[in-house]
Tab-separated table of C-alpha atoms and ligand atoms in Angstrom:
chain	number	residue	atom	x	y	z
A	1	MET	CA	-44.987	19.992	2.486
A	2	ASN	CA	-41.980	17.927	1.584
A	3	GLN	CA	-40.586	20.291	-1.032
A	4	LEU	CA	-36.899	19.877	-0.227
A	5	PRO	CA	-34.467	21.694	-2.479
A	6	GLN	CA	-33.448	18.483	-4.183
A	7	THR	CA	-30.359	19.654	-6.061
A	8	ASP	CA	-28.806	21.451	-3.096
A	9	ASP	CA	-29.364	18.354	-1.031
A	10	HIS	CA	-27.788	16.263	-3.725
A	11	GLU	CA	-24.644	18.408	-3.918
A	12	GLU	CA	-24.146	18.097	-0.199
A	13	LEU	CA	-25.140	14.476	0.261
A	14	VAL	CA	-23.316	13.003	-2.703
A	15	ARG	CA	-20.107	14.076	-0.978
A	16	LEU	CA	-21.049	12.138	2.145
A	17	LEU	CA	-21.536	8.839	0.329
A	18	PRO	CA	-18.083	7.344	1.132
A	19	TRP	CA	-18.835	7.703	4.821
A	20	TYR	CA	-22.369	6.450	4.395
A	21	VAL	CA	-20.800	3.327	2.897
A	22	ASN	CA	-18.149	2.962	5.616
A	23	GLY	CA	-20.762	3.465	8.315
A	24	THR	CA	-19.255	6.415	10.165
A	25	LEU	CA	-21.891	9.118	9.583
A	26	ASP	CA	-23.803	10.309	12.592
A	27	GLU	CA	-27.421	9.295	12.775
A	28	SER	CA	-28.937	12.479	11.349
A	29	GLU	CA	-26.622	12.541	8.338
A	30	ARG	CA	-27.034	8.846	7.813
A	31	SER	CA	-30.807	9.037	7.662
A	32	ARG	CA	-30.699	12.054	5.338
A	33	VAL	CA	-28.422	10.192	2.942
A	34	LYS	CA	-30.510	7.058	3.188
A	35	GLN	CA	-33.670	8.935	2.307
A	36	HIS	CA	-31.976	10.840	-0.493
A	37	ILE	CA	-30.607	7.654	-2.042
A	38	GLU	CA	-34.103	6.275	-2.339
A	39	GLU	CA	-35.042	9.223	-4.532
A	40	CYS	CA	-31.812	9.864	-6.425
A	41	ALA	CA	-30.657	7.335	-8.994
A	42	GLU	CA	-27.266	8.981	-9.365
A	43	CYS	CA	-26.462	8.690	-5.672
A	44	ARG	CA	-27.774	5.144	-5.642
A	45	SER	CA	-25.385	4.173	-8.358
A	46	GLU	CA	-22.539	6.061	-6.649
A	47	ALA	CA	-23.218	4.238	-3.398
A	48	GLU	CA	-23.180	0.902	-5.210
A	49	MET	CA	-19.878	1.709	-6.781
A	50	LEU	CA	-18.388	2.842	-3.473
A	51	THR	CA	-19.580	-0.370	-1.864
A	52	GLU	CA	-17.675	-2.196	-4.581
A	53	VAL	CA	-14.589	-0.088	-3.908
A	54	ARG	CA	-14.822	-0.769	-0.200
A	55	ARG	CA	-15.109	-4.493	-0.824
A	56	ALA	CA	-12.109	-4.461	-3.157
A	57	VAL	CA	-10.037	-2.520	-0.634
A	58	ARG	CA	-10.942	-4.804	2.223
A	59	ASN	CA	-10.502	-8.055	0.303
A	60	GLY	CA	-7.412	-6.995	-1.564
A	61	SER	CA	-3.776	-7.442	-0.698
A	62	PRO	CA	-4.150	-10.191	1.846
A	63	ALA	CA	-2.445	-9.177	5.042
A	64	PRO	CA	1.210	-9.953	4.542
A	65	LEU	CA	3.129	-11.948	7.070
A	66	VAL	CA	3.859	-9.247	9.566
A	67	PRO	CA	7.444	-9.467	10.749
A	68	SER	CA	8.165	-9.252	14.439
A	69	PRO	CA	8.868	-5.764	15.690
A	70	ASP	CA	12.588	-5.126	15.507
A	71	LYS	CA	13.226	-3.045	18.609
A	72	ASP	CA	16.972	-3.213	18.233
A	73	ARG	CA	16.770	-1.706	14.785
A	74	LEU	CA	14.523	1.054	16.025
A	75	LEU	CA	16.828	1.876	18.921
A	76	ALA	CA	19.827	1.796	16.606
A	77	THR	CA	18.052	4.313	14.363
A	78	LEU	CA	17.411	6.435	17.425
A	79	ASP	CA	21.080	6.418	18.296
A	80	ASN	CA	21.913	7.779	14.871
A	81	THR	CA	19.464	10.625	14.885
A	82	GLY	CA	21.970	13.406	14.848
A	83	ARG	CA	21.078	13.685	11.189
A	84	PRO	CA	17.680	13.547	9.480
A	85	ALA	CA	16.092	10.115	9.398
A	86	MET	CA	15.715	9.975	5.620
A	87	ARG	CA	19.320	10.876	4.930
A	88	HIS	CA	20.240	7.592	3.264
A	89	THR	CA	17.209	7.393	1.043
A	90	TRP	CA	18.487	8.930	-2.141
A	91	PRO	CA	21.834	7.144	-2.351
A	92	TRP	CA	19.911	4.009	-1.589
A	93	ILE	CA	17.536	4.522	-4.503
A	94	ALA	CA	20.435	5.313	-6.771
A	95	ALA	CA	22.213	2.111	-5.803
A	96	ALA	CA	19.062	0.094	-6.285
A	97	ALA	CA	18.460	1.634	-9.697
A	98	THR	CA	21.944	0.669	-10.761
A	99	ILE	CA	21.389	-2.910	-9.732
A	100	ALA	CA	18.025	-2.878	-11.477
A	101	ALA	CA	19.601	-1.819	-14.734
A	102	VAL	CA	22.251	-4.481	-14.339
A	103	THR	CA	19.603	-7.087	-13.715
A	104	ILE	CA	18.020	-6.344	-17.018
A	105	THR	CA	20.967	-5.748	-19.256
A	106	VAL	CA	23.507	-8.302	-18.112
A	107	ALA	CA	23.159	-11.528	-20.009
A	108	TRP	CA	23.056	-14.827	-18.286
A	109	GLN	CA	26.456	-16.456	-18.107
A	110	PHE	CA	27.831	-19.444	-16.367
A	111	GLY	CA	30.839	-19.097	-14.195
A	112	PRO	CA	31.745	-16.901	-11.262
A	113	ARG	CA	30.680	-13.336	-11.189
A	114	PRO	CA	31.073	-10.713	-8.490
A	115	ALA	CA	28.075	-10.772	-6.195
A	116	ALA	CA	25.832	-7.745	-6.262
A	117	GLN	CA	26.017	-5.416	-3.302
A	118	PRO	CA	23.569	-6.493	-0.631
A	119	VAL	CA	21.532	-3.318	-0.979
A	120	LEU	CA	17.897	-3.128	-0.127
A	121	PHE	CA	16.212	-3.630	-3.414
A	122	GLU	CA	12.808	-2.208	-3.877
A	123	THR	CA	10.472	-0.283	-6.092
A	124	VAL	CA	12.707	1.551	-8.513
A	125	THR	CA	12.420	3.227	-11.828
A	126	SER	CA	14.798	2.094	-14.463
A	127	PRO	CA	15.539	3.619	-17.858
A	128	ALA	CA	16.040	0.076	-19.114
A	129	VAL	CA	12.378	-0.693	-18.654
A	130	ASN	CA	10.067	0.768	-21.208
A	131	GLN	CA	6.363	0.939	-20.441
A	132	SER	CA	6.314	-2.296	-18.590
A	133	ILE	CA	6.668	-3.467	-15.064
A	134	ASN	CA	9.265	-5.961	-14.003
A	135	TYR	CA	9.156	-7.983	-10.850
A	136	VAL	CA	12.484	-9.104	-9.520
A	137	LEU	CA	12.416	-12.658	-8.266
A	138	GLU	CA	15.201	-13.927	-6.078
A	139	VAL	CA	15.618	-17.678	-6.301
A	140	GLN	CA	17.900	-19.926	-4.372
A	141	PHE	CA	18.610	-23.404	-5.681
A	142	VAL	CA	18.858	-26.340	-3.349
A	143	PRO	CA	22.476	-27.041	-2.366
A	144	GLY	CA	24.254	-29.178	-4.898
A	145	ALA	CA	22.035	-28.407	-7.886
A	146	ALA	CA	24.250	-28.423	-10.984
A	147	THR	CA	24.742	-25.186	-12.930
A	148	GLU	CA	23.153	-27.000	-15.836
A	149	THR	CA	20.028	-27.360	-13.707
A	150	HIS	CA	20.140	-23.626	-13.060
A	151	GLY	CA	20.270	-22.846	-16.765
A	152	LYS	CA	17.419	-25.220	-17.566
A	153	PHE	CA	15.303	-23.699	-14.870
A	154	PHE	CA	15.777	-20.170	-16.212
A	155	GLU	CA	14.932	-21.284	-19.708
A	156	SER	CA	11.820	-23.031	-18.478
A	157	ILE	CA	10.490	-19.792	-17.042
A	158	GLY	CA	11.560	-17.773	-20.070
A	159	ALA	CA	14.329	-15.908	-18.252
A	160	GLY	CA	17.400	-17.467	-19.791
A	161	GLU	CA	18.990	-14.123	-20.579
A	162	LEU	CA	18.007	-12.264	-17.498
A	163	ALA	CA	19.291	-14.036	-14.427
A	164	VAL	CA	21.987	-12.348	-12.412
A	165	PRO	CA	23.844	-14.506	-9.917
A	166	LEU	CA	24.334	-13.169	-6.407
A	167	ASN	CA	26.329	-16.212	-5.359
A	168	ASP	CA	26.738	-19.766	-6.573
A	169	ARG	CA	23.134	-20.738	-5.998
A	170	THR	CA	21.191	-17.475	-5.616
A	171	TYR	CA	20.002	-15.389	-8.542
A	172	ARG	CA	17.839	-12.408	-9.293
A	173	ILE	CA	15.623	-12.394	-12.337
A	174	ALA	CA	13.593	-9.490	-13.677
A	175	LEU	CA	10.310	-10.904	-14.925
A	176	GLY	CA	7.974	-8.899	-17.148
A	177	LEU	CA	4.756	-10.181	-15.663
A	178	GLY	CA	2.751	-7.061	-16.340
A	179	PRO	CA	0.770	-5.623	-13.472
A	180	VAL	CA	-0.333	-8.367	-11.153
A	181	THR	CA	-1.834	-8.449	-7.727
A	182	LEU	CA	0.164	-9.334	-4.662
A	183	ALA	CA	-1.776	-12.587	-4.415
A	184	GLU	CA	-0.797	-13.500	-7.960
A	185	LEU	CA	2.840	-12.751	-7.223
A	186	GLU	CA	2.706	-14.892	-4.126
A	187	GLN	CA	1.100	-17.742	-6.060
A	188	TYR	CA	3.732	-17.437	-8.725
A	189	ALA	CA	6.558	-17.529	-6.181
A	190	ASP	CA	4.906	-20.478	-4.439
A	191	ARG	CA	4.725	-22.403	-7.704
A	192	ILE	CA	8.415	-21.737	-8.338
A	193	GLU	CA	9.278	-22.718	-4.805
A	194	SER	CA	7.447	-26.006	-5.140
A	195	ARG	CA	9.924	-27.149	-7.788
A	196	PRO	CA	12.395	-29.720	-6.496
A	197	GLU	CA	15.483	-27.808	-7.618
A	198	ILE	CA	14.434	-24.581	-5.846
A	199	ALA	CA	14.967	-23.941	-2.149
A	200	THR	CA	13.361	-20.498	-1.938
A	201	ALA	CA	11.722	-18.028	-4.316
A	202	THR	CA	10.810	-14.535	-3.203
A	203	PHE	CA	9.891	-11.370	-5.046
A	204	VAL	CA	12.248	-8.700	-3.783
A	205	ALA	CA	11.535	-5.707	-5.993
A	206	VAL	CA	9.332	-4.200	-8.616
A	207	GLN	CA	10.793	-2.064	-11.371
A	208	LEU	CA	8.607	0.622	-12.813
A	209	PRO	CA	9.122	2.431	-16.089
A	210	VAL	CA	10.532	5.916	-16.000
A	211	GLU	CA	8.027	8.409	-17.275
B	1	MET	CA	-17.040	0.925	41.275
B	2	GLY	CA	-15.801	4.440	40.739
B	3	GLY	CA	-16.649	6.301	37.578
B	4	SER	CA	-13.002	6.876	36.812
B	5	ARG	CA	-12.383	3.164	36.462
B	6	LYS	CA	-15.159	2.854	33.947
B	7	ILE	CA	-13.751	5.700	31.923
B	8	SER	CA	-10.298	4.200	31.908
B	9	GLN	CA	-11.770	0.922	30.696
B	10	LEU	CA	-13.648	2.630	27.919
B	11	ALA	CA	-10.623	4.505	26.791
B	12	GLY	CA	-8.108	1.920	27.995
B	13	GLN	CA	-6.080	1.774	24.844
B	14	ASP	CA	-6.138	5.536	24.393
B	15	SER	CA	-5.133	6.361	27.945
B	16	GLU	CA	-2.305	3.844	27.868
B	17	ASP	CA	-1.102	5.266	24.562
B	18	LEU	CA	-1.348	8.742	26.020
B	19	ALA	CA	0.747	7.753	29.035
B	20	LEU	CA	3.341	6.237	26.712
B	21	LEU	CA	3.454	9.392	24.588
B	22	GLU	CA	4.081	11.471	27.701
B	23	LEU	CA	6.982	9.223	28.657
B	24	ILE	CA	8.307	9.320	25.108
B	25	ALA	CA	8.208	13.108	25.186
B	26	ALA	CA	10.495	12.787	28.226
B	27	GLU	CA	12.810	10.626	26.099
B	28	ASP	CA	11.927	7.305	27.687
B	29	ARG	CA	13.210	4.698	25.250
B	30	ASP	CA	11.349	1.822	26.872
B	31	ALA	CA	8.102	3.696	26.345
B	32	LEU	CA	8.958	4.081	22.670
B	33	THR	CA	9.624	0.375	22.202
B	34	GLU	CA	6.400	-0.374	24.081
B	35	LEU	CA	4.405	1.921	21.781
B	36	TYR	CA	6.224	0.436	18.807
B	37	ALA	CA	5.197	-3.072	19.874
B	38	ARG	CA	1.575	-1.939	20.238
B	39	TYR	CA	1.414	-0.284	16.817
B	40	HIS	CA	3.862	-2.292	14.772
B	41	ALA	CA	1.390	-4.728	13.177
B	42	ARG	CA	-1.256	-2.079	12.425
B	43	LEU	CA	1.256	0.318	10.917
B	44	PHE	CA	3.014	-2.406	9.004
B	45	LYS	CA	-0.186	-3.677	7.398
B	46	PHE	CA	-1.220	-0.151	6.473
B	47	VAL	CA	2.039	0.849	4.837
B	48	PHE	CA	2.558	-2.551	3.261
B	49	ARG	CA	-0.687	-2.078	1.333
B	50	LEU	CA	0.767	1.070	-0.134
B	51	THR	CA	4.294	-0.124	-0.833
B	52	ARG	CA	3.879	-3.872	-1.448
B	53	SER	CA	7.328	-4.360	-0.096
B	54	HIS	CA	8.308	-5.875	3.220
B	55	SER	CA	11.534	-3.999	3.563
B	56	VAL	CA	10.158	-0.613	2.499
B	57	ALA	CA	7.222	-1.137	4.844
B	58	GLU	CA	9.547	-1.956	7.717
B	59	GLU	CA	11.674	1.042	6.924
B	60	LEU	CA	8.577	3.221	6.872
B	61	VAL	CA	7.378	1.906	10.231
B	62	ASN	CA	10.818	2.713	11.589
B	63	ASP	CA	10.613	6.233	10.160
B	64	ILE	CA	7.144	6.674	11.626
B	65	MET	CA	8.318	5.667	15.094
B	66	LEU	CA	11.298	7.955	14.786
B	67	ALA	CA	8.943	10.814	13.945
B	68	VAL	CA	6.836	9.866	16.975
B	69	TRP	CA	9.985	10.003	19.115
B	70	ARG	CA	10.805	13.463	17.843
B	71	SER	CA	7.383	15.005	18.004
B	72	ALA	CA	5.723	13.322	20.990
B	73	GLY	CA	6.337	16.498	22.970
B	74	ARG	CA	4.079	18.372	20.569
B	75	PHE	CA	1.106	16.052	21.010
B	76	ARG	CA	-1.559	18.081	22.775
B	77	GLY	CA	-4.298	15.513	23.010
B	78	ALA	CA	-6.524	17.275	20.498
B	79	SER	CA	-7.161	13.904	18.872
B	80	LYS	CA	-6.879	10.283	19.934
B	81	PRO	CA	-3.265	9.110	20.140
B	82	SER	CA	-3.943	6.529	17.437
B	83	THR	CA	-5.288	9.225	15.090
B	84	TRP	CA	-2.218	11.322	15.733
B	85	ILE	CA	0.098	8.382	15.082
B	86	PHE	CA	-1.703	7.552	11.849
B	87	GLY	CA	-1.337	11.192	10.881
B	88	ILE	CA	2.410	10.682	11.082
B	89	ALA	CA	2.065	7.427	9.150
B	90	TYR	CA	0.053	9.282	6.506
B	91	ARG	CA	2.722	11.912	5.982
B	92	GLN	CA	5.512	9.336	5.775
B	93	ALA	CA	3.502	7.200	3.340
B	94	LEU	CA	2.601	10.216	1.229
B	95	LYS	CA	6.242	11.199	1.021
B	96	ARG	CA	7.108	7.710	-0.127
B	97	LEU	CA	4.258	7.347	-2.615
B	98	SER	CA	4.940	10.728	-4.166
B	99	ARG	CA	8.349	9.502	-5.199
B	100	LYS	CA	6.995	6.648	-7.261
B	101	LYS	CA	6.355	7.242	-10.900
B	102	LEU	CA	3.633	4.918	-11.922
B	103	SER	CA	1.642	5.736	-14.987
B	104	ILE	CA	-1.813	4.555	-15.875
B	105	THR	CA	-0.623	3.392	-19.270
B	106	SER	CA	1.620	0.855	-17.622
B	107	TYR	CA	-1.514	-0.748	-16.278
B	108	LEU	CA	-3.358	-0.705	-19.544
B	109	GLU	CA	-0.608	-2.381	-21.496
B	110	VAL	CA	-0.958	-5.611	-19.681
B	111	ASP	CA	1.424	-8.391	-20.538
B	112	ALA	CA	0.067	-11.828	-19.918
B	113	LEU	CA	1.321	-13.702	-16.930
B	114	PRO	CA	3.649	-16.419	-18.197
B	115	ASP	CA	1.218	-18.972	-16.918
B	116	LYS	CA	-1.972	-20.151	-18.509
B	117	ASP	CA	-3.543	-20.857	-15.131
B	118	ALA	CA	-3.294	-17.231	-14.113
B	119	PRO	CA	-6.677	-15.987	-12.975
B	120	SER	CA	-8.399	-13.538	-15.274
B	121	LEU	CA	-9.122	-10.024	-14.152
B	122	GLU	CA	-12.232	-9.618	-12.135
B	123	GLN	CA	-14.067	-6.502	-11.194
B	124	GLU	CA	-12.333	-6.309	-7.816
B	125	ASP	CA	-8.921	-6.475	-9.451
B	126	TRP	CA	-9.823	-3.603	-11.737
B	127	VAL	CA	-10.968	-1.576	-8.768
B	128	ARG	CA	-7.749	-2.297	-6.904
B	129	ARG	CA	-5.638	-1.396	-9.890
B	130	GLY	CA	-7.661	1.741	-10.375
B	131	ILE	CA	-6.978	2.727	-6.784
B	132	GLU	CA	-3.260	2.213	-7.253
B	133	THR	CA	-3.189	4.605	-10.168
B	134	LEU	CA	-4.852	7.453	-8.286
B	135	PRO	CA	-2.711	10.412	-7.281
B	136	PRO	CA	-1.161	9.688	-3.856
B	137	THR	CA	-3.433	12.003	-1.865
B	138	GLN	CA	-6.556	10.465	-3.406
B	139	ARG	CA	-5.278	6.933	-3.044
B	140	LEU	CA	-4.480	7.509	0.604
B	141	ALA	CA	-7.905	9.046	1.154
B	142	VAL	CA	-9.499	5.879	-0.224
B	143	GLU	CA	-7.326	3.752	2.069
B	144	LEU	CA	-8.137	5.859	5.113
B	145	VAL	CA	-11.865	5.705	4.433
B	146	PHE	CA	-12.222	2.098	3.360
B	147	TYR	CA	-9.261	0.247	4.849
B	148	LEU	CA	-8.985	2.060	8.166
B	149	GLY	CA	-12.680	2.998	8.155
B	150	LEU	CA	-12.154	6.569	9.363
B	151	SER	CA	-14.904	9.174	9.580
B	152	TYR	CA	-14.484	12.368	7.572
B	153	ASP	CA	-13.455	14.217	10.729
B	154	GLU	CA	-10.801	11.624	11.438
B	155	VAL	CA	-9.537	11.752	7.854
B	156	ALA	CA	-9.335	15.523	8.180
B	157	THR	CA	-7.269	15.169	11.346
B	158	VAL	CA	-4.971	12.506	9.954
B	159	THR	CA	-4.361	14.399	6.718
B	160	ASP	CA	-4.326	17.793	8.409
B	161	CYS	CA	-6.812	19.130	5.850
B	162	PRO	CA	-10.184	20.858	6.155
B	163	VAL	CA	-13.166	18.497	6.051
B	164	ASN	CA	-14.259	20.056	2.781
B	165	THR	CA	-10.966	19.211	1.152
B	166	VAL	CA	-11.332	15.634	2.352
B	167	LYS	CA	-14.804	15.344	0.846
B	168	THR	CA	-13.685	16.889	-2.416
B	169	ARG	CA	-10.686	14.601	-2.610
B	170	MET	CA	-12.874	11.533	-2.217
B	171	PHE	CA	-15.271	12.929	-4.792
B	172	HIS	CA	-12.479	13.285	-7.334
B	173	ALA	CA	-11.059	9.873	-6.460
B	174	ARG	CA	-14.272	8.092	-7.178
B	175	ARG	CA	-14.974	10.034	-10.339
B	176	LYS	CA	-11.577	8.907	-11.593
B	177	LEU	CA	-12.238	5.341	-10.503
B	178	ARG	CA	-15.559	5.342	-12.268
B	179	GLU	CA	-13.966	6.527	-15.502
B	180	GLN	CA	-11.434	3.742	-15.267
B	181	LEU	CA	-14.041	1.127	-14.503
B	182	GLN	CA	-16.097	2.229	-17.468
B	183	ALA	CA	-13.018	2.071	-19.668
B	184	SER	CA	-12.222	-1.439	-18.450
B	185	ALA	CA	-15.836	-2.537	-18.911
B	186	SER	CA	-15.981	-1.287	-22.499
B	187	ALA	CA	-12.601	-2.907	-23.201
B	188	ALA	CA	-14.021	-6.188	-21.922
B	189	ASP	CA	-17.153	-5.722	-24.049
B	190	SER	CA	-15.236	-5.125	-27.251
B	191	GLN	CA	-13.075	-8.160	-26.515
B	192	GLY	CA	-16.261	-10.167	-26.182
B	193	GLU	CA	-17.528	-8.925	-29.548
B	194	ASP	CA	-14.311	-9.895	-31.277
B	195	LYS	CA	-14.887	-13.528	-30.481
C	301	ZN	ZN1	-28.167	12.486	-5.266
């Protein structure tokens, strides 16, 4: 007499599949799901897909270099907690958005230029970006590289019009790479950094289109 | 060989965290920096996955610890200290993710990398991109289940939602992912036919 109400079971068990796949169900639920999967093609296919998702999540975004804990910064934040912690967030985004727009619209020029404010520069939306994603690369040339070398470098990576100098050998460039993975970005920055004229290359921001 | 010693070994991490939280509730700054040192790497990796930015991730970890400092007195031990701390991390991350405006179309209109050696998209990349385009609550649910490996009860605690909501959220997330995967698969097929 194994006449289980199949559909009711399915409705309940299909919702447990993520935890069947991550191995946290208790034994009785686990064995019910396991048995059900053997009989239900839909749940089998769901479980396969979730296994794929789990693999992608666990393999993806290689663990970044974790910075050392900055206790001083934390304690400094604590000392300023008379006001809400997030108080500086919005002005900060606004400042970053301004810089982002500048990065895109200001044409490359030789010669001195006021350095951008040293704001934190992160994921921002920018009206200047239309349905594409820009990654902002900060490059620093080796000391003594001629400005001509700078210009040639930007042309070689197709960013001749888009580099904004921060000082005499550091620039930010908004690159329309399309959506890429973190690993791809890191590879790209590594390739840039391996050039003899470049001291460092780091992605410092991503600009997203405004909806 | 007392039983209490065995228990404290089993729950060593938890009981130490608990002791630190009690001290933090009494405004002990050293206890906060100690807890910060214990959780920094775990929290950083978790929020970095969501923000892809070192400085935003660091700022978020800072915000999380500040929230721990402020609310440690309200921790009643109903869950493990780590679950409670990740609950705070969840809320901070959700706040941050909800601010981003990232549309699915921006992922579909893929510009080529300016490099011919760039690796082509593989199934795993599509899955990852699909996850990033989920609504923040669904994306975080996927991260909690598959990155942190939490049970549905733990996800419910961290997200402060009923278990049923958690299950439904995951159900919607994977239906959306499946739609996207099918779309990417048929796009790949039609590209193949063009050749
Ligand atoms: Zn089923």
